[in-house]
Amino acid sequence: MEDCDHVTGYCKGGCKDGSKGNKCDTVCLDGTYGSNCTENCGKCRGPKSCDKVSGFCLNGCENGYFGEKCILQCPNGKYGYMCNSSCGNCKDIRDCDHETGYCNGGCAAGSMGVKCDEECPFGFYGEECSERCNLSCGYKSGQQSISEETNTFKLTSADENKDTVYALGATLTLSLLVNILFAAMCFIRFLLKRKDEINGKPSPMYVNVSGRLRQDNRPSEEMELDQQNVQYEALAAPSQENHYDALQ
């Protein structure tokens, strides 16, 4: 305590790390550390994770930084938490953002995406995958090919066979549904006709009256009476004179 003024209590030689003030009785604010709190914490993860004495980051570093005090940026080709992730296929590795991994200067040939970690899709190549492959390129069975008419992708071999099977199945299903609907309509018509017959709905009748056909919609009992009347009339009518009667 030799540096403490015996009258004022001021610390003549300054404060130890982690404190400040004339009497060194004030703890460093969050984000600062060291003697008289003159040092700023590095890129520590969390607002209160910097040790106020040493400045060490207790919870690790923010993305893009490493070290005990998290004041060092990730080297070229590395990014993310504690620099554990590798950059993609950037056109210039120095353009890889040390925090996000984004390739700020674009991708090298054959790669795409903000991190240049995706290969060009089938049929494309070059920088940013902007070039189309030649239509004469061969392909193996079951792979994709490029349509000559539209210069777009189409499926071949096994994939085409699958599409054919799906189309055939859909056609058979539709045909079955149509047949079921037709059968149901026929059955309904049969039931309606049968209902009319049960309820006594008359059907057209043809009877022989006076040697000619006429249509009658009356019940069968009345028709039988008409036939009997015709027969009675025929019996009562005078018969035609025969040749023997004429001689007498």
Steps between C-alpha positions, in 0.01 A plus 500: 500500500799732465351667191185602688509859614458503877293819484277465190508128442591550139707226334816676392623215276171426331261209537534131455344334200121498512448818699518874451449833675718717726459251780477193262169412657298480173475176302549520123188540294387217271707498184816637669780345702857551618673768705266793550266318251675656203480186282198403294386139480541317173224333292376294790172309474257673734513848660637394842735221394828693514699453818551846651852419615651300213265583214455132414171410330334250732231380253705490185517736204251640256501356149815585310736539798718277715751516786467543875398862463328452161691781336636290209306459176469162333777429248425482128280202414340477845189662648229463762505407867859456619594489129393135480334527155675498163418745223350378175645521151535879493660659198753657739531333840575837654148611406347246738330691782656384828166524681240366251706307245343692211721536192484874445700482176291223340559129443766315308395308189272205570355633826199706600318637805579782743770282657601336171454159661258361239591333172344611173175317417495242224549659159680815617860594566743793530505806722175544689380192301391734222612280206292217353652165411505394136202291391737243353625394843418137572329374810456169677171313527283632779659846502357826377543630146446837336207542263612618156172685442490701820854462632351404834526190715299183449501160665614188315514123537366381837337836574312492167383145574365617835308779329353249251384271781339792684318611184373148428378461857315831481332395172384166641366666813302753295357223279390302805326803648311563173382138486383512861307822432334351191396186689357709781290706254362183341410356840321820601295496178405137566385586855288791375334283235434227755347755737260620228389142434440434871294820537266386215600747235318378186685395195364533145261209412371393165167313472312367203164671474280452194782347300746789552769589747452794731712629785349502843655606825228356719556211745487145373157429662329767289671371187365150559146641528546679166605176335195318640268774371649467154438125506137546612440752225636254247259226617197726489568635155304333209705253307550548131263319266659185358444353150248238620272759659502701178362205300204466739 
